[in-house]
XYZ file of C-alpha atoms in Angstrom:
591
model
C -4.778 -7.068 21.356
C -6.938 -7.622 18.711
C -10.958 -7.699 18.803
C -12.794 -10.652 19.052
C -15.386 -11.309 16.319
C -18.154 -11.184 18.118
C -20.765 -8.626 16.867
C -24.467 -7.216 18.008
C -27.049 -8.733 14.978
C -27.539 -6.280 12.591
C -30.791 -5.930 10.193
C -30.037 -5.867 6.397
C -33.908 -5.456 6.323
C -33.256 -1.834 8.148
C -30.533 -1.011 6.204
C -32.060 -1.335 2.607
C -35.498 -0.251 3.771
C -35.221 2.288 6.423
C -31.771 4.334 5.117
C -33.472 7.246 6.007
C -33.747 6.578 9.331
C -32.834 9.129 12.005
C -31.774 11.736 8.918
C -34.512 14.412 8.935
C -31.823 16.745 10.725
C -28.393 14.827 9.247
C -26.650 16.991 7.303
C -26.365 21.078 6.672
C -27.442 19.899 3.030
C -30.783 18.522 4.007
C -32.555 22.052 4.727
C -31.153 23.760 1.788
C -32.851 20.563 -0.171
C -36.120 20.657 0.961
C -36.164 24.468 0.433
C -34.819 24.207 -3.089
C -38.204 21.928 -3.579
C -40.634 24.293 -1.752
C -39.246 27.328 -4.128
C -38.154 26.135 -7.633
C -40.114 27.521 -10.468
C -39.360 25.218 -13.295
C -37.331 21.793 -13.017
C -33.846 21.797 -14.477
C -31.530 18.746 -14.902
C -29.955 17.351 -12.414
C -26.335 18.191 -12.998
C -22.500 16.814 -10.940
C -19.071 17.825 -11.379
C -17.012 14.591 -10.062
C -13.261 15.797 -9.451
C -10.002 14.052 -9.353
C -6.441 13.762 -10.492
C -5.519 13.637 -14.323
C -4.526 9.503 -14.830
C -0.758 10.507 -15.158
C -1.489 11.010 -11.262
C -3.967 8.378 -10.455
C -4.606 6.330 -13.383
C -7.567 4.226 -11.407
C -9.110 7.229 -10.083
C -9.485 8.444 -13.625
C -11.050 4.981 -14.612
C -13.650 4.823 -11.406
C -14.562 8.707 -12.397
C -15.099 8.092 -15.958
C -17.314 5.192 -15.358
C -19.322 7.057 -12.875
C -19.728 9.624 -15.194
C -21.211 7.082 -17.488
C -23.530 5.811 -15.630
C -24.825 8.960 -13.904
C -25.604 10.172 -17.761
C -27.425 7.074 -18.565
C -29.433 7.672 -15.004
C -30.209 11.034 -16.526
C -27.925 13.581 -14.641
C -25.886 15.918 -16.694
C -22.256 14.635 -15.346
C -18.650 16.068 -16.042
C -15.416 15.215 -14.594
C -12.896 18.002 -13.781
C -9.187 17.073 -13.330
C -7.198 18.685 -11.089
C -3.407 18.190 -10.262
C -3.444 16.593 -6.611
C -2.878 19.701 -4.688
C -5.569 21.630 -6.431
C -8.083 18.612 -5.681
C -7.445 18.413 -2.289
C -7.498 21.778 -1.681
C -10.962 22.542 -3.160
C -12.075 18.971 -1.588
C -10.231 19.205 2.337
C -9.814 22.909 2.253
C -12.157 24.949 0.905
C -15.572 21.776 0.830
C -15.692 23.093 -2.789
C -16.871 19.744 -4.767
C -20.185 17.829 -5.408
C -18.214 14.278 -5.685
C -14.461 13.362 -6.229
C -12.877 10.175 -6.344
C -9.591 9.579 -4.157
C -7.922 7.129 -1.932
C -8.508 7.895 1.503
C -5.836 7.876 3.765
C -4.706 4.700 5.392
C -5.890 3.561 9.032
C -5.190 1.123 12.077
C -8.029 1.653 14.215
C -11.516 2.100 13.909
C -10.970 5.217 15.386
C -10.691 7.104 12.227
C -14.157 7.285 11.640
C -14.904 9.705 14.737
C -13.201 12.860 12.584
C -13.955 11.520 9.493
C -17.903 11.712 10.399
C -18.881 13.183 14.045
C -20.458 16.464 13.240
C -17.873 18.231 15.540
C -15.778 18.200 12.568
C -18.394 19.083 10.072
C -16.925 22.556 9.738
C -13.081 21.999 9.829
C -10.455 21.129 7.067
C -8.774 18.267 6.506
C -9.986 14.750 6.338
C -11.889 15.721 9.077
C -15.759 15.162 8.101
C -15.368 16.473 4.364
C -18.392 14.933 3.381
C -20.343 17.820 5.672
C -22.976 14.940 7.494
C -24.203 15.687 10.757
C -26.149 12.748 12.651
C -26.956 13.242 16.156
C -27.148 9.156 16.338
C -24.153 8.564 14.520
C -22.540 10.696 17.036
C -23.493 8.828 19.935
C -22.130 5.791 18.511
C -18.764 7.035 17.219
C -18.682 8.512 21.357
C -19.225 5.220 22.614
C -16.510 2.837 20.478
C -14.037 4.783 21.941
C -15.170 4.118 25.868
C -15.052 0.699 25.746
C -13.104 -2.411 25.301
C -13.535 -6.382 24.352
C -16.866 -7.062 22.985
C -18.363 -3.853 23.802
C -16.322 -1.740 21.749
C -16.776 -5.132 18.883
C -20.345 -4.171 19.503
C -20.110 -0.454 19.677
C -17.940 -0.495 16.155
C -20.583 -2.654 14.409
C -23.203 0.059 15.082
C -20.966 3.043 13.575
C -20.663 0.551 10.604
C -24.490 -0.015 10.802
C -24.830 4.053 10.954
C -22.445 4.956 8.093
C -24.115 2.160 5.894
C -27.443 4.106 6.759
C -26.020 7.112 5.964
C -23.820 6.694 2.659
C -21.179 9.766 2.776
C -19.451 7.968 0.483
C -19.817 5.110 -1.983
C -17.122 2.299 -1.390
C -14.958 0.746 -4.142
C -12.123 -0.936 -3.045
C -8.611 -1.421 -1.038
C -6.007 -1.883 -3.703
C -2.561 -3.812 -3.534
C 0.449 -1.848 -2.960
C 2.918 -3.308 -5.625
C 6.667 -2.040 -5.136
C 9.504 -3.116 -7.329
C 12.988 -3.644 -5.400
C 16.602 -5.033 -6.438
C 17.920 -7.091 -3.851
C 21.434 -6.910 -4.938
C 21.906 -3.761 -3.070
C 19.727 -4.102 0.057
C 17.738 -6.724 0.672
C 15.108 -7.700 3.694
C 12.592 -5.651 1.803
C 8.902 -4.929 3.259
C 9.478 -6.255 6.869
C 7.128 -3.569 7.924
C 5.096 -2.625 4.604
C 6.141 -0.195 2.184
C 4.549 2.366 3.003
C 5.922 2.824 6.474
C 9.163 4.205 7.512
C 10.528 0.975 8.552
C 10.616 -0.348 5.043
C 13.810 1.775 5.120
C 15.020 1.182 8.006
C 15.040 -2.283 8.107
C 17.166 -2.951 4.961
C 20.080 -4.998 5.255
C 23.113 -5.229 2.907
C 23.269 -8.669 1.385
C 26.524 -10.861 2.299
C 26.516 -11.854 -1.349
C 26.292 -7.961 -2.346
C 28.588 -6.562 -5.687
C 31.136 -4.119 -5.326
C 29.295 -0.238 -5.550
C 27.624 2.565 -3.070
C 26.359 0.627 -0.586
C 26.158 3.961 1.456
C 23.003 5.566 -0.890
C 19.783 4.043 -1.141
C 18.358 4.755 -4.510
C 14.924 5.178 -5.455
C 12.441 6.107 -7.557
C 8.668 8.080 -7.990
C 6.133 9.451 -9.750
C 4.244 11.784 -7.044
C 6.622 14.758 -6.966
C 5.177 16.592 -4.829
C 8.064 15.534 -1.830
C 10.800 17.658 -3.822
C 7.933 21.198 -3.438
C 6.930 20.821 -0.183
C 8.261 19.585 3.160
C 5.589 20.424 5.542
C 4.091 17.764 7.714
C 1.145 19.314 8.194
C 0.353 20.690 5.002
C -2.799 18.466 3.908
C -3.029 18.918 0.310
C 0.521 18.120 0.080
C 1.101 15.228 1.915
C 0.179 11.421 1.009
C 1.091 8.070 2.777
C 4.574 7.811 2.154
C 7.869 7.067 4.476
C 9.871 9.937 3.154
C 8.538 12.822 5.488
C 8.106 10.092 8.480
C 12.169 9.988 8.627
C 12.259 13.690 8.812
C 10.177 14.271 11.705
C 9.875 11.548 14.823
C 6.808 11.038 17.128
C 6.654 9.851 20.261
C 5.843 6.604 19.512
C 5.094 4.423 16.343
C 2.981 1.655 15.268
C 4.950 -1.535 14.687
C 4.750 -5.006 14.821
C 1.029 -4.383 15.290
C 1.409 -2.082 18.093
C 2.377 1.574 19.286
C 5.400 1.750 20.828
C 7.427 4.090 22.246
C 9.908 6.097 19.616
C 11.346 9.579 21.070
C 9.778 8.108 24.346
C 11.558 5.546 26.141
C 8.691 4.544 28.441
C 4.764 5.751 28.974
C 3.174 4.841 31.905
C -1.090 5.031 31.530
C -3.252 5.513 34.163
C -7.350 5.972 34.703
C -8.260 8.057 37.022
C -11.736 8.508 38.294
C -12.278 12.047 37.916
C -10.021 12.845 34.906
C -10.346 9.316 32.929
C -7.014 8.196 31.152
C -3.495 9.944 31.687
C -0.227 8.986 29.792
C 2.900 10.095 31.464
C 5.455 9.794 28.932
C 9.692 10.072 29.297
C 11.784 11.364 26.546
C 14.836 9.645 25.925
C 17.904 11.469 26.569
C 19.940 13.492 24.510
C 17.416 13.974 21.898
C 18.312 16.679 19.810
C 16.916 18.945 16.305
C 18.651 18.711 13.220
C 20.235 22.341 13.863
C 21.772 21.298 16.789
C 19.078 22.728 19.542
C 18.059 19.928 22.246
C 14.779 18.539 21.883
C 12.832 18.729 25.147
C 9.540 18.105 26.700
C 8.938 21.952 26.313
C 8.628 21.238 22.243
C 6.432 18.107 22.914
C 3.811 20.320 24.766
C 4.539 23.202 21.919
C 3.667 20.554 19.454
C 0.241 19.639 20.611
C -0.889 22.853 21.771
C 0.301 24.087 18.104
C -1.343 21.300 16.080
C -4.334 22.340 18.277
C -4.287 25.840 17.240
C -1.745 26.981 14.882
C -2.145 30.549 15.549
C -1.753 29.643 19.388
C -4.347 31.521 20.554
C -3.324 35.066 18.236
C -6.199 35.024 16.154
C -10.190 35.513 16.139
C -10.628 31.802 16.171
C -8.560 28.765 16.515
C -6.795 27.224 13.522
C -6.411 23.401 14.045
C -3.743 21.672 11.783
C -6.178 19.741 9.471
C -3.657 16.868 9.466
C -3.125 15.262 12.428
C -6.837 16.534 13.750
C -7.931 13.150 14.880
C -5.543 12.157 16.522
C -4.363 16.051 18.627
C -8.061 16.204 18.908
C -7.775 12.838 22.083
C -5.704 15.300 23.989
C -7.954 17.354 26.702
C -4.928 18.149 28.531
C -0.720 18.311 28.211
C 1.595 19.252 31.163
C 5.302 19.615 31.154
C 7.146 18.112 34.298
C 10.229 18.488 33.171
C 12.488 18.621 30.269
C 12.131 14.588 29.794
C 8.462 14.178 31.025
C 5.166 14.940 29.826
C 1.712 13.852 31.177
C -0.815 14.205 28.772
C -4.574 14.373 29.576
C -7.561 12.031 27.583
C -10.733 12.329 29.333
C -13.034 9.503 29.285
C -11.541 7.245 26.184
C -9.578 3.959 26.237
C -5.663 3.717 26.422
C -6.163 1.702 22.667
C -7.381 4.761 21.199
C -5.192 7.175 23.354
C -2.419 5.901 22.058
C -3.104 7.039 18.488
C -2.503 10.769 19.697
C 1.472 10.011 20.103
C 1.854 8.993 17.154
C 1.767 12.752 15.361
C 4.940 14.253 14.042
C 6.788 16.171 17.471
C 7.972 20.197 15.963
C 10.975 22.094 17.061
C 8.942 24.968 18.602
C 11.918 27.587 17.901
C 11.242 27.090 14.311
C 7.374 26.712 14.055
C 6.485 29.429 16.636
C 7.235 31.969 14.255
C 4.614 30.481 11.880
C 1.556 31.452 13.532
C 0.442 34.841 11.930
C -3.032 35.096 9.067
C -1.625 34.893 5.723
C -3.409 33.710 2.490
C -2.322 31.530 -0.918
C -4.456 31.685 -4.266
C -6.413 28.614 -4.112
C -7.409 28.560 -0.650
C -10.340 30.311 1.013
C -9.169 32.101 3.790
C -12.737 32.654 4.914
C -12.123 30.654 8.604
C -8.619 31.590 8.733
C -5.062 30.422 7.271
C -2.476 30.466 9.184
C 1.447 30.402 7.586
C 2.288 27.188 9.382
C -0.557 25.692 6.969
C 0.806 26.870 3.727
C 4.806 27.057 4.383
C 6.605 24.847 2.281
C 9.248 24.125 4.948
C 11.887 23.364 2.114
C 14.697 23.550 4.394
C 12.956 21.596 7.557
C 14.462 20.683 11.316
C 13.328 17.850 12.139
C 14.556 15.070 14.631
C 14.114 11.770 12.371
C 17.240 9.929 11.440
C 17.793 11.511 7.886
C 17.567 15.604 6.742
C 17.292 17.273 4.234
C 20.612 17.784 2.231
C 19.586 18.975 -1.101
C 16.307 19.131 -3.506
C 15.650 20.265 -7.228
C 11.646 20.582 -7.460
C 10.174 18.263 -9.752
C 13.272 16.590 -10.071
C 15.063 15.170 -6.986
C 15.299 15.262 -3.309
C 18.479 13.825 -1.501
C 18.408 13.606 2.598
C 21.839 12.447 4.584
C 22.176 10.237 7.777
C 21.349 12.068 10.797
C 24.666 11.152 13.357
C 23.252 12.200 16.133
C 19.768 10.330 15.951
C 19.029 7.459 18.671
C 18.920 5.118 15.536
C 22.888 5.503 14.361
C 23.856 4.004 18.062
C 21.399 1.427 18.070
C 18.019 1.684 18.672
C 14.766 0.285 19.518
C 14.225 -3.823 18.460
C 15.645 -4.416 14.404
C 15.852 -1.303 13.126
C 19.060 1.133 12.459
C 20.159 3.171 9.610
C 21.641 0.634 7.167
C 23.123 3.644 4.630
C 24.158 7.294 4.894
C 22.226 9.340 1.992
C 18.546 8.297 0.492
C 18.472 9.606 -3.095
C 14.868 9.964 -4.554
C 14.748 10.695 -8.524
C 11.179 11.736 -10.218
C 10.182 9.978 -13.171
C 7.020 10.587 -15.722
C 5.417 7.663 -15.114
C 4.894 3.847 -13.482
C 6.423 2.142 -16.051
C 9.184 4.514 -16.133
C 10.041 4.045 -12.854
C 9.992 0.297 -12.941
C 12.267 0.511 -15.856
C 14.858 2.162 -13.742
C 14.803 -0.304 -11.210
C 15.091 -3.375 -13.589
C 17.942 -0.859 -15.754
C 19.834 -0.782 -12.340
C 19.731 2.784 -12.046
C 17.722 3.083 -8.747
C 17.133 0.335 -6.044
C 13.438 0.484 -5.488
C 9.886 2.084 -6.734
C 9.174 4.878 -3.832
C 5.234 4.515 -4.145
C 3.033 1.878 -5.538
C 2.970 1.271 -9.193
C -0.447 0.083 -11.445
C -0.572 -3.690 -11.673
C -0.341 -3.299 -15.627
C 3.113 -2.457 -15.660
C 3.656 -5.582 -14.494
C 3.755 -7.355 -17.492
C 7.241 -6.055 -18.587
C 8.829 -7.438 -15.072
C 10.547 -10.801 -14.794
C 10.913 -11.757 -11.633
C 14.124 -12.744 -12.000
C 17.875 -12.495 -10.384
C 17.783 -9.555 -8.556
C 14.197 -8.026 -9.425
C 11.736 -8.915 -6.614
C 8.071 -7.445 -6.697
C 6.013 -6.985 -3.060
C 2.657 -6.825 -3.231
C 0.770 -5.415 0.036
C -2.418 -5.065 1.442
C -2.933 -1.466 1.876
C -5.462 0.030 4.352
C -6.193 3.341 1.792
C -9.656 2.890 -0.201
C -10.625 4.545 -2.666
C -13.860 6.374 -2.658
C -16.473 8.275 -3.856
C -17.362 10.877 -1.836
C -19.834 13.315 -1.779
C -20.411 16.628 -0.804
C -23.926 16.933 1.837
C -24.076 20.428 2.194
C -25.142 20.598 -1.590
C -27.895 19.942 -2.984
C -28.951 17.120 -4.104
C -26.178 15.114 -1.594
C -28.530 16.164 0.738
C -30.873 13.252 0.523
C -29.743 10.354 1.617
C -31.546 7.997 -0.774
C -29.955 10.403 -3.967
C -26.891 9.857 -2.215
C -27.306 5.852 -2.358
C -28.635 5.498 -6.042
C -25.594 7.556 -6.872
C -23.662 4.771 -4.676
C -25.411 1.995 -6.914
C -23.932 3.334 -9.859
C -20.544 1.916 -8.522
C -19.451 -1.335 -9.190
C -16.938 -1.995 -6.946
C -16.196 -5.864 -7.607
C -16.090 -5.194 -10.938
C -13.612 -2.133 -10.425
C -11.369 -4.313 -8.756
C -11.229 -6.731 -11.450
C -10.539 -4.555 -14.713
C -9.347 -1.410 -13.249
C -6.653 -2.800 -10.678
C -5.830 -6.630 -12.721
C -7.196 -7.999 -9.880
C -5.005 -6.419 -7.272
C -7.877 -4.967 -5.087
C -10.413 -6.256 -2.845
C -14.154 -4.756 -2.840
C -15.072 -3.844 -0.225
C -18.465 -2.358 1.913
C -16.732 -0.299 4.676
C -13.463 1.105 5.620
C -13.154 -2.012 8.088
C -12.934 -4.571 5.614
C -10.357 -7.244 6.205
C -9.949 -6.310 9.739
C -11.032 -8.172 12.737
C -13.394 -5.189 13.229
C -15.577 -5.958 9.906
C -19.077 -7.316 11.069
C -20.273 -10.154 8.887
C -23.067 -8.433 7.718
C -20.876 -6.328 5.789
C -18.695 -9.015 4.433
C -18.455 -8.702 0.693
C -20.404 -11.745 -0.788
C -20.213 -11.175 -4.452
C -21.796 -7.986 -4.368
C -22.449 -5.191 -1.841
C -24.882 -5.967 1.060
C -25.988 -2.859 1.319
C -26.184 -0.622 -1.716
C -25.533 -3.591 -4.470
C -24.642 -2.456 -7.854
C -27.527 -1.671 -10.442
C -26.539 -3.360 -12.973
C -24.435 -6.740 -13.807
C -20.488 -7.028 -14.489
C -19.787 -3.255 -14.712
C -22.925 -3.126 -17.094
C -25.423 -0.772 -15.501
C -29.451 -1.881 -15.782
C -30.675 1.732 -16.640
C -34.368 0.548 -15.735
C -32.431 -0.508 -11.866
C -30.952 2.484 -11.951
C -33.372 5.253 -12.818
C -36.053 3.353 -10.308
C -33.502 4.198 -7.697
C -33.637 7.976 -8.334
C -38.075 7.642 -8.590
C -37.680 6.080 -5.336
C -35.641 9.210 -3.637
C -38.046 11.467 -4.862
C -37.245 12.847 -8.576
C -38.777 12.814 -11.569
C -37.760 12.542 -15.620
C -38.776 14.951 -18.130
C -39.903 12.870 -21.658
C -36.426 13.282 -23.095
C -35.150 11.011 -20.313
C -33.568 13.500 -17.825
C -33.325 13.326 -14.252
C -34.869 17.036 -12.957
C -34.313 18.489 -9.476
């Protein structure tokens, strides 16, 4: 059920005059800061690497980067961008915290929920998408503790002051949600994004049209730019892995988020109770005759594997434990996991509510006879091994056993990855609601670019973009006959985030005059055509949005310095005065 919209008041007045508020201890950045000031000798310039993707990856990324890196030069700060293939950025940003700012998309999100590992200083020393920002706010974590004990109002309430908190804070500087544009044929398959396309479902709810020309009907054909699918197969591998369907109809979960719930997937029923002493239990039941792709029955014994894995993937081998960094917010819910018996599990939350419970069975369930043998050290060039790597995190699983209704049948890196009908999935005999298996292989081709792809789709060679495509390309589709375009609201923003265990991230105010330099309206306007909303927090659209933080033409909190993407370099360099530097006579900001 969704939130009402009732919200606690919350002071703009606090936000824009007291952002400092509860910080003197916030982040591991904020001691090395004032020391740097203490001990320096002689001022230098301010200087900032921002890092992301070349624009043959992430042509908007580049934009927002580039501007950024304008407007922290005319604010005085020596600024650079370094591009980095995908991989490589997320490695050095989720992996090894080894960036001052980069700009990304961050992955997509259903509940408020999210926030907890994204900020609560718990995570401030894992991988993954797990705090990478390195804040630590005692406060903050109180609040993120309490939206996930309560329900109704209270947790309407208890959300608005984590919003309130991360506003005060500024880990990252907000630009905007973007459309997800996909272009389809509907000659072939039609019934396109039931579900949104970036879910599994978009698949699996195709239907072949009555009207349909003679051809394959049995291969779906499609097309993308991110090739990263055809090198690695691994679920959990973080720096590998973006939103996209392909890898959900590998692997199944035990239940999935659909028609704006989680329901049960593998699981045929779960059963949630609240106990006094031990807060919320799920008992969940397998359906039966689940089985791998190699053959080997899937039972509760590999459910309890997978979350006691995901926990630690060295399972309890090593000096330390080595939590997956993907899936982390969600395995972290789970206090406890019992096996009853091959169909049953009853899983443990503590004190939480079954809404955010639920979240946790939505990770990717392992065949344990295949990823058991994955928990040794190892190390990969790129990576710092420093806290431990185990192989499970850096195995490119090429040839994977999973459960989900397609496998792996063939791949050429770079190139092209081809997965077959799985016969013996739940799916091929009917399954849960509307969805089935509507053909028997899924062919994905690479191509060099967005408006390559699109021109295979309206050439007839492939049946759909796999990923979204820039709104410019646009312009050389007719909607016409069987060309269709969807456009959907997706729930991945892109960012700029910034690293607080460096100086100057450190300090909060330097952290929100760098955050002025961002205009996001305008970003949305002339970097995405239009197709993007501006927004002031991750929550924006949702019922879970307080009004304070509705975007009103600019942002409420940190509003741009400047007008129309034009920055006002007086605006802009008071900013910086008021956080505490100085400028030398040429004009440069010193530290």
């Amino acid at each position: 059920m969704e939130p009402s919209d009732a919200t606690a008041p919350l002071s703009r007045r606090k936000l824009l005059g007291g952002v400092s508020v509860g910080l003197a201890t916030s982040s591991a950045g904020c001691l090395q800061y004032a020391r740097s000031l203490v001990n320096r000798d002689s001022p230098q310039q301010v200087s900032v690497t921002i890092k992301t993707v070349p624009a043959d990856d992430d042509e908007a990324a580049v934009q927002i980067a580039r501007t950024l890196q304008k407007h922290m030069t005319a604010s005085g700060i020596d600024a650079e961008i370094e591009l980095l293939e995908a991989s490589e950025l997320f490695r050095d940003v989720l992996l090894n915290q080894s960036f001052d700012v980069y700009v990304a998309q961050f992955p997509p999100h259903h509940d408020p929920d999210f926030l907890r590992s994204a900020l609560h200083s718990r995570f401030v020393t894992e991988q993954g998408w797990q705090n990478p920002f390195g804040v630590s706010d005692l406060g903050l974590d109180e609040r993120l503790a309490d939206q996930r004990t309560t329900t109704g109002n209270d947790r309407q309430r208890a959300v608005a002051s984590v919003v309130e908190s991360v506003a005060e804070i500024q880990p990252f500087a907000m630009a905007c949600f973007p459309k997800d544009i996909t272009v389809v044929r509907t000659d072939r398959f039609d019934n396109w994004g039931t579900d949104g396309l970036d879910a599994p479902f978009s698949y699996l709810a195709l239907e072949r049209p009555e009207d349909a020309p003679n051809g394959d009907p049995t291969t779906l054909r499609i097309v993308q730019t991110d090739d990263r699918i055809t090198k690695n197969l691994n679920p959990i591998a973080v720096e590998y892995r973006r939103p996209n369907p392909l890898t959900d109809v590998l692997y199944d979960p035990l239940a999935r988020r659909y028609d704006g719930d989680i329901r049960p997937w593998l699981a045929t029923d779960v059963t949630w109770r609240r106990l006094d002493d031990t807060g919320v239990t799920a008992t969940v039941e397998l359906r039966d005759g689940l089985s791998w792709h190699d053959g080997q029955a899937l039972t509760a014994a590999d459910v309890v594997f997978t979350y006691r894995f995901l926990d630690d993937t060295s399972l309890g081998t090593g000096n330390m434990s080595v939590p997956s960094p993907r899936f982390r917010d969600r395995t972290s819910l789970v206090e406890s996991i019992e096996r009853l018996d091959d169909r049953t599990v009853r899983f443990g939350f503590g004190d939480t509510v079954e809404a955010v419970a639920a979240r946790a069975l939505t990770v990717p369930v392992l065949p344990s006879h295949v990823w058991e043998e994955k928990t040794g050290n190892t190390n990969i060039a790129g990576i710092d091994i420093s806290e431990g790597v185990t192989q499970a995190l850096v195995w490119a699983n090429t040839e994977p056993v999973g459960s989900g209704p397609f496998r792996v049948e063939s791949r050429t890196p770079a190139e092209r990855l081809v997965l077959s009908r799985f016969d013996d999935h739940f799916l091929v005999g009917g399954g849960p609601d509307r969805f089935h298996v509507p053909f028997e292989r899924l062919v994905v081709r690479m191509a060099p670019s967005d408006a390559a792809a699109v021109s295979l789709v309206t050439d007839g060679a492939v049946d759909a973009t796999g990923d979204p495509v820039n709104p410019r390309v646009l312009d050389s589709v007719a909607e016409e006959g069987p060309i269709a375009v969807h456009v959907e609201d997706s729930r991945s923003f892109y960012h700029v985030g910034f690293n607080a265990r460096r100086e100057p991230f450190g300090n909060v105010r330097f952290r929100q005059a760098i955050a002025r330099l961002v205009d996001a309206e305008y970003v949305a306007e002339t970097v995405f055509d239009g197709y993007a909303r501006p927004a002031a927090t991750p929550l924006a659209g949702t019922s879970w949005e307080p009004p304070e933080f509705r975007w009103a033409e600019s942002d409420p909190v940190v509003p741009f310095a400047g007008t129309d993407g034009e920055l006002d370099v007086s605006t802009a360099r008071n900013a910086f005065r008021e956080a505490g530097y100085a400028y030398d006579d040429d004009g440069r900001l010193l530290k």
